[in-house]
């Protein structure tokens, strides 16, 4: 259960760090499940790269379909000029997304650990629902930068209030591309919105507000494996490229209040799977 001080910190600063809330075994079970998904992934069938450098213009059917599936996306730097992998598959994956909580038992069990649902209720959710999960590898050497953004740009709900839960599966440091946030800037304007035109099945990232990304003071979220960072969907956040020689795995969940209505142009639609209650 969160203390009053922790709840206040979440609402005033827009984020909250919960150190060492998951056991080594819980973290390792999730990591092995993620590696199992990668070992079964057939690169020759799906060469879909995930990068945020192109303002998300490269999202394809394989990406849109991942809202209700378990799909692996490659690092941009993992393909050579012929489109072939230039390294081991295990070191080429950018992330897995976005419905492992529905599709993979180890992920389902992890998401149902009481500490997650309890923390969400403590910060004010009545009936939290889990909409998407991502397992992010941040591979050594090539783990790409994720530019400054707000998650609300990619999860457009008519009833705002999506919370992200970012969990360190491995220690996160400045050297390996930890998360950076701007405390208190969750009240700053929504800068961008990504919406999909389903008739042409193309997504566009539009600028809504020209406020600079760096209006606040950035703080590094250096946390040990087994820690969680909860943050508001308007919080500007970023992570640098991983230039270290070790990976920096993380697992993220995005939660909305029960009954949240998603914009028709929101990329994430779950007509088949529906709600996952926490
Ligand atoms: Fe994000």
Tab-separated table of C-alpha atoms and ligand atoms in Angstrom:
chain	number	residue	atom	x	y	z
A	1	UNK	CA	0.000	0.000	0.000
A	2	UNK	CA	1.337	3.436	-0.883
A	3	UNK	CA	1.851	6.034	1.827
A	4	UNK	CA	0.036	9.374	1.709
A	5	UNK	CA	3.364	10.956	0.856
A	6	UNK	CA	3.834	8.641	-2.138
A	7	UNK	CA	0.333	9.355	-3.422
A	8	UNK	CA	0.964	13.093	-3.044
A	9	UNK	CA	4.283	12.768	-4.880
A	10	UNK	CA	2.593	10.973	-7.801
A	11	UNK	CA	-0.025	13.677	-8.215
A	12	UNK	CA	2.269	16.658	-7.620
A	13	UNK	CA	5.303	15.485	-9.562
A	14	UNK	CA	3.560	13.275	-12.124
A	15	UNK	CA	5.595	10.186	-11.292
A	16	UNK	CA	6.545	7.868	-8.459
A	17	UNK	CA	9.461	5.447	-8.078
A	18	UNK	CA	8.792	2.206	-6.193
A	19	UNK	CA	12.167	0.634	-5.491
A	20	UNK	CA	12.639	-3.138	-5.398
A	21	UNK	CA	8.966	-4.107	-5.356
A	22	UNK	CA	9.377	-7.250	-7.466
A	23	UNK	CA	11.405	-10.294	-6.426
A	24	UNK	CA	14.336	-11.647	-8.396
A	25	UNK	CA	12.261	-14.702	-9.236
A	26	UNK	CA	9.290	-12.671	-10.516
A	27	UNK	CA	11.594	-10.612	-12.711
A	28	UNK	CA	13.490	-13.633	-13.987
A	29	UNK	CA	10.305	-15.541	-14.880
A	30	UNK	CA	9.188	-12.607	-17.026
A	31	UNK	CA	12.596	-12.273	-18.652
A	32	UNK	CA	12.744	-15.971	-19.561
A	33	UNK	CA	9.231	-15.765	-21.037
A	34	UNK	CA	10.305	-12.778	-23.163
A	35	UNK	CA	13.417	-14.625	-24.373
A	36	UNK	CA	11.218	-17.622	-25.192
A	37	UNK	CA	9.037	-15.429	-27.440
A	38	UNK	CA	12.155	-14.169	-29.218
A	39	UNK	CA	13.528	-17.673	-29.766
A	40	UNK	CA	10.285	-18.633	-31.541
A	41	UNK	CA	10.169	-15.434	-33.602
A	42	UNK	CA	10.726	-15.993	-37.333
A	43	UNK	CA	12.654	-12.959	-38.595
A	44	UNK	CA	12.297	-14.015	-42.219
A	45	UNK	CA	8.506	-13.515	-41.961
A	46	UNK	CA	8.448	-10.169	-40.163
A	47	UNK	CA	11.161	-7.596	-40.671
A	48	UNK	CA	9.348	-4.773	-38.931
A	49	UNK	CA	11.641	-2.123	-37.463
A	50	UNK	CA	10.595	0.043	-34.547
A	51	UNK	CA	12.094	3.512	-34.488
A	52	UNK	CA	10.791	6.879	-33.299
A	53	UNK	CA	13.135	8.868	-35.561
A	54	UNK	CA	10.646	9.012	-38.455
A	55	UNK	CA	7.785	10.529	-36.424
A	56	UNK	CA	6.177	7.093	-36.468
A	57	UNK	CA	5.567	7.114	-40.224
A	58	UNK	CA	6.816	3.535	-40.484
A	59	UNK	CA	4.003	1.863	-38.573
A	60	UNK	CA	2.697	-1.057	-40.613
A	61	UNK	CA	-0.034	-3.716	-40.431
A	62	UNK	CA	2.204	-5.901	-38.308
A	63	UNK	CA	2.372	-3.030	-35.814
A	64	UNK	CA	-1.381	-2.268	-35.830
A	65	UNK	CA	-2.177	-5.982	-35.437
A	66	UNK	CA	0.063	-6.177	-32.379
A	67	UNK	CA	-2.667	-4.442	-30.318
A	68	UNK	CA	-4.159	-7.903	-29.860
A	69	UNK	CA	-1.127	-10.076	-30.510
A	70	UNK	CA	2.461	-10.749	-29.467
A	71	UNK	CA	4.790	-9.323	-32.097
A	72	UNK	CA	8.555	-8.739	-32.150
A	73	UNK	CA	9.996	-5.526	-33.615
A	74	UNK	CA	13.593	-5.088	-34.733
A	75	UNK	CA	16.179	-2.437	-33.953
A	76	UNK	CA	16.926	-0.164	-36.886
A	77	UNK	CA	20.659	-0.874	-36.597
A	78	UNK	CA	20.181	-4.653	-36.649
A	79	UNK	CA	19.606	-4.901	-40.419
A	80	UNK	CA	22.297	-4.625	-43.074
A	81	UNK	CA	21.858	-2.938	-46.485
A	82	UNK	CA	20.212	-6.105	-47.831
A	83	UNK	CA	17.681	-6.201	-45.008
A	84	UNK	CA	19.403	-9.150	-43.335
A	85	UNK	CA	20.226	-9.352	-39.641
A	86	UNK	CA	23.758	-8.250	-38.865
A	87	UNK	CA	23.784	-9.847	-35.402
A	88	UNK	CA	22.205	-12.637	-33.384
A	89	UNK	CA	18.413	-12.484	-33.341
A	90	UNK	CA	18.488	-12.282	-29.534
A	91	UNK	CA	20.449	-9.019	-29.839
A	92	UNK	CA	18.358	-7.565	-32.667
A	93	UNK	CA	14.921	-7.150	-31.073
A	94	UNK	CA	13.812	-3.657	-30.049
A	95	UNK	CA	10.628	-4.722	-28.285
A	96	UNK	CA	7.764	-7.173	-28.017
A	97	UNK	CA	4.198	-5.797	-27.960
A	98	UNK	CA	1.417	-5.297	-27.135
A	99	UNK	CA	-0.914	-8.007	-25.762
A	100	UNK	CA	1.379	-10.346	-23.843
A	101	UNK	CA	-0.809	-9.838	-20.770
A	102	UNK	CA	-3.651	-11.573	-22.638
A	103	UNK	CA	-1.648	-14.088	-24.620
A	104	UNK	CA	1.297	-15.307	-22.517
A	105	UNK	CA	0.587	-16.909	-19.109
A	106	UNK	CA	3.809	-15.693	-17.447
A	107	UNK	CA	2.955	-12.136	-18.440
A	108	UNK	CA	-0.661	-12.516	-17.307
A	109	UNK	CA	0.529	-13.734	-13.890
A	110	UNK	CA	3.051	-10.925	-13.559
A	111	UNK	CA	0.489	-8.225	-14.403
A	112	UNK	CA	-1.846	-9.639	-11.798
A	113	UNK	CA	0.707	-9.332	-8.976
A	114	UNK	CA	-1.201	-7.441	-6.260
A	115	UNK	CA	1.425	-4.718	-5.897
A	116	UNK	CA	0.502	-3.309	-9.335
A	117	UNK	CA	-3.279	-3.176	-8.921
A	118	UNK	CA	-2.939	-1.898	-5.354
A	119	UNK	CA	-0.642	0.970	-6.370
A	120	UNK	CA	-3.108	1.996	-9.090
A	121	UNK	CA	-6.036	1.973	-6.672
A	122	UNK	CA	-3.982	3.977	-4.193
A	123	UNK	CA	-3.370	6.742	-6.732
A	124	UNK	CA	-7.093	6.942	-7.468
A	125	UNK	CA	-8.245	4.283	-9.928
A	126	UNK	CA	-11.609	2.679	-9.147
A	127	UNK	CA	-11.369	-0.176	-11.651
A	128	UNK	CA	-8.040	-0.109	-13.495
A	129	UNK	CA	-7.864	-1.825	-16.859
A	130	UNK	CA	-4.670	-2.837	-18.604
A	131	UNK	CA	-4.599	-1.861	-22.266
A	132	UNK	CA	-1.129	-2.590	-23.517
A	133	UNK	CA	2.147	-4.159	-22.464
A	134	UNK	CA	5.596	-3.846	-23.981
A	135	UNK	CA	8.817	-5.700	-23.280
A	136	UNK	CA	11.687	-3.412	-24.252
A	137	UNK	CA	15.205	-4.801	-24.758
A	138	UNK	CA	17.366	-1.688	-25.221
A	139	UNK	CA	20.073	-3.841	-26.759
A	140	UNK	CA	23.764	-3.182	-26.065
A	141	UNK	CA	25.376	-0.876	-28.601
A	142	UNK	CA	22.315	-0.330	-30.799
A	143	UNK	CA	19.385	0.048	-28.402
A	144	UNK	CA	17.870	3.138	-29.995
A	145	UNK	CA	17.056	6.493	-28.482
A	146	UNK	CA	13.388	7.073	-27.711
A	147	UNK	CA	12.880	10.787	-28.310
A	148	UNK	CA	11.000	13.063	-25.893
A	149	UNK	CA	7.298	12.278	-25.992
A	150	UNK	CA	4.145	11.987	-23.915
A	151	UNK	CA	2.347	8.660	-23.860
A	152	UNK	CA	-1.007	10.446	-24.191
A	153	UNK	CA	-0.010	11.185	-27.799
A	154	UNK	CA	-0.246	7.466	-28.545
A	155	UNK	CA	-3.102	6.504	-26.223
A	156	UNK	CA	-5.869	8.997	-27.011
A	157	UNK	CA	-8.750	8.530	-24.648
A	158	UNK	CA	-11.854	10.684	-24.344
A	159	UNK	CA	-11.444	10.354	-20.568
A	160	UNK	CA	-7.823	11.262	-19.919
A	161	UNK	CA	-5.828	9.640	-17.196
A	162	UNK	CA	-3.749	6.816	-18.586
A	163	UNK	CA	-0.960	5.750	-16.246
A	164	UNK	CA	2.255	4.101	-17.374
A	165	UNK	CA	4.039	1.587	-15.178
A	166	UNK	CA	7.665	1.134	-16.232
A	167	UNK	CA	9.406	-1.825	-14.598
A	168	UNK	CA	13.162	-2.370	-14.617
A	169	UNK	CA	13.905	-6.003	-15.503
A	170	UNK	CA	17.609	-5.149	-15.427
A	171	UNK	CA	19.354	-2.282	-13.633
A	172	UNK	CA	18.702	0.994	-15.464
A	173	UNK	CA	21.512	3.562	-15.502
A	174	UNK	CA	22.476	6.670	-17.449
A	175	UNK	CA	24.989	4.562	-19.386
A	176	UNK	CA	22.519	1.970	-20.609
A	177	UNK	CA	19.657	4.312	-21.497
A	178	UNK	CA	17.504	4.743	-18.398
A	179	UNK	CA	14.298	6.758	-18.472
A	180	UNK	CA	14.448	10.548	-18.037
A	181	UNK	CA	11.497	12.614	-16.834
A	182	UNK	CA	10.670	16.208	-16.010
A	183	UNK	CA	9.143	16.309	-12.520
A	184	UNK	CA	5.990	18.443	-12.409
A	185	UNK	CA	5.714	18.819	-16.182
A	186	UNK	CA	2.719	16.479	-16.448
A	187	UNK	CA	0.577	19.625	-16.474
A	188	UNK	CA	2.342	20.925	-19.576
A	189	UNK	CA	0.403	20.837	-22.860
A	190	UNK	CA	-0.019	17.767	-25.031
A	191	UNK	CA	2.479	18.496	-27.820
A	192	UNK	CA	1.528	15.841	-30.352
A	193	UNK	CA	-1.149	13.380	-31.304
A	194	UNK	CA	-0.744	10.182	-33.322
A	195	UNK	CA	-3.908	9.120	-35.110
A	196	UNK	CA	-4.671	6.453	-37.645
A	197	UNK	CA	-6.862	6.891	-40.705
A	198	UNK	CA	-8.314	3.392	-40.864
A	199	UNK	CA	-9.538	3.788	-44.457
A	200	UNK	CA	-5.957	4.056	-45.684
A	201	UNK	CA	-4.493	2.385	-42.600
A	202	UNK	CA	-1.849	5.037	-42.181
A	203	UNK	CA	-0.907	6.860	-39.036
A	204	UNK	CA	0.162	10.492	-38.721
A	205	UNK	CA	1.817	12.298	-35.848
A	206	UNK	CA	0.515	15.879	-35.726
A	207	UNK	CA	1.936	18.727	-33.675
A	208	UNK	CA	-0.665	20.258	-31.361
A	209	UNK	CA	1.478	22.600	-29.308
A	210	UNK	CA	4.935	24.068	-29.909
A	211	UNK	CA	5.962	24.136	-26.235
A	212	UNK	CA	9.590	22.983	-26.010
A	213	UNK	CA	10.227	19.453	-24.803
A	214	UNK	CA	12.914	20.667	-22.457
A	215	UNK	CA	10.813	23.211	-20.559
A	216	UNK	CA	11.427	21.352	-17.279
A	217	UNK	CA	14.548	20.018	-15.591
A	218	UNK	CA	15.176	16.434	-16.677
A	219	UNK	CA	15.866	13.842	-14.023
A	220	UNK	CA	17.382	10.400	-14.647
A	221	UNK	CA	15.359	7.451	-13.329
A	222	UNK	CA	18.298	5.260	-12.363
A	223	UNK	CA	16.670	2.291	-10.649
A	224	UNK	CA	17.718	-1.262	-9.785
A	225	UNK	CA	16.068	-4.307	-11.365
A	226	UNK	CA	12.727	-5.070	-9.710
A	227	UNK	CA	11.766	-1.396	-9.342
A	228	UNK	CA	8.763	0.338	-10.894
A	229	UNK	CA	8.179	3.902	-12.065
A	230	UNK	CA	4.553	5.026	-12.296
A	231	UNK	CA	3.939	8.074	-14.440
A	232	UNK	CA	1.196	10.294	-15.793
A	233	UNK	CA	0.440	10.069	-19.531
A	234	UNK	CA	1.273	13.760	-20.018
A	235	UNK	CA	4.740	13.427	-18.467
A	236	UNK	CA	7.436	14.238	-21.049
A	237	UNK	CA	9.956	11.371	-21.006
A	238	UNK	CA	12.885	10.161	-23.028
A	239	UNK	CA	15.632	7.550	-23.057
A	240	UNK	CA	18.998	7.750	-24.750
A	241	UNK	CA	20.660	5.160	-26.917
A	242	UNK	CA	22.241	2.296	-25.004
A	243	UNK	CA	25.949	2.642	-25.655
A	244	UNK	CA	26.983	0.224	-22.919
A	245	UNK	CA	27.878	-3.408	-23.525
A	246	UNK	CA	24.896	-4.717	-21.533
A	247	UNK	CA	21.186	-4.830	-22.315
A	248	UNK	CA	18.638	-2.832	-20.312
A	249	UNK	CA	15.408	-4.788	-20.319
A	250	UNK	CA	12.199	-3.119	-19.144
A	251	UNK	CA	8.537	-4.061	-19.102
A	252	UNK	CA	5.793	-1.459	-19.372
A	253	UNK	CA	2.060	-1.481	-18.728
A	254	UNK	CA	-0.479	1.190	-19.671
A	255	UNK	CA	-3.624	1.428	-17.636
A	256	UNK	CA	-6.870	3.378	-17.991
A	257	UNK	CA	-9.933	3.676	-15.808
A	258	UNK	CA	-12.741	1.266	-16.598
A	259	UNK	CA	-15.083	2.775	-19.186
A	260	UNK	CA	-12.411	4.936	-20.836
A	261	UNK	CA	-13.460	5.524	-24.418
A	262	UNK	CA	-10.670	5.453	-26.965
A	263	UNK	CA	-10.603	7.842	-29.859
A	264	UNK	CA	-11.568	6.082	-33.121
A	265	UNK	CA	-8.195	7.198	-34.513
A	266	UNK	CA	-6.251	5.714	-31.642
A	267	UNK	CA	-3.808	3.109	-32.989
A	268	UNK	CA	-4.593	0.680	-30.186
A	269	UNK	CA	-8.008	-0.925	-30.645
A	270	UNK	CA	-8.994	-4.202	-28.986
A	271	UNK	CA	-12.301	-5.299	-30.531
A	272	UNK	CA	-11.601	-8.986	-29.889
A	273	UNK	CA	-9.813	-8.967	-26.558
A	274	UNK	CA	-11.721	-6.290	-24.669
A	275	UNK	CA	-10.866	-5.265	-21.137
A	276	UNK	CA	-8.195	-6.802	-18.928
A	277	UNK	CA	-9.105	-5.921	-15.342
A	278	UNK	CA	-6.375	-5.460	-12.770
B	1	LIG	FE1	6.651	6.449	-23.520
